[in-house]
Coordinates of C-alpha atoms in Angstrom, one line a residue:
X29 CA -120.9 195.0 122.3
X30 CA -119.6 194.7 126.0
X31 CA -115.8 195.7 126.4
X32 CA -114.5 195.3 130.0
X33 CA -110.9 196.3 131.0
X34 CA -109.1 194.5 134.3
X35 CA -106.0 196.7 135.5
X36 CA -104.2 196.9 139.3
X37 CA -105.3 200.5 140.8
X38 CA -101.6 200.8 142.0
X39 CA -100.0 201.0 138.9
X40 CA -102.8 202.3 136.5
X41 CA -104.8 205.6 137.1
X42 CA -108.2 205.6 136.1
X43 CA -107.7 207.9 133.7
X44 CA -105.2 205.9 131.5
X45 CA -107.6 203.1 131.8
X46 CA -110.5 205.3 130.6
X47 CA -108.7 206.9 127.6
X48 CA -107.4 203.1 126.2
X49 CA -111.0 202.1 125.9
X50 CA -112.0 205.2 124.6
X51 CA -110.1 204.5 121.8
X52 CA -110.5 201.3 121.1
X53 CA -114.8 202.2 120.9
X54 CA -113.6 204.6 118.3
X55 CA -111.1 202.3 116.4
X56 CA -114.5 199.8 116.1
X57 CA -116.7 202.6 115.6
X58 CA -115.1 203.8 112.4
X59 CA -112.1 200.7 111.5
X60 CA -110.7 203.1 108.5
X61 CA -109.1 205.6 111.2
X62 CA -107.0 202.3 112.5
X63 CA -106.0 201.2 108.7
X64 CA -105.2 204.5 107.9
X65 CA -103.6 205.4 110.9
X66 CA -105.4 209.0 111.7

């Protein structure tokens, strides 16, 4: 599955950006953590 993030360089740093799709691959990687709320 392809997940693409758009964001304006001069608000967001890269890092941010990075991090948020981090966790939403591990959110859909394992969907109990995100019902459970760990």
């Amino acid at each position: 599955m392809y997940l693409a993030l758009s964001y304006d360089h001069r608000l967001i740093d890269g890092r941010e950006s990075v991090g948020f799709l981090v966790t939403i691959k591990e959110l859909l990687e394992d969907p109990t953590r995100l019902l459970l709320d760990v």
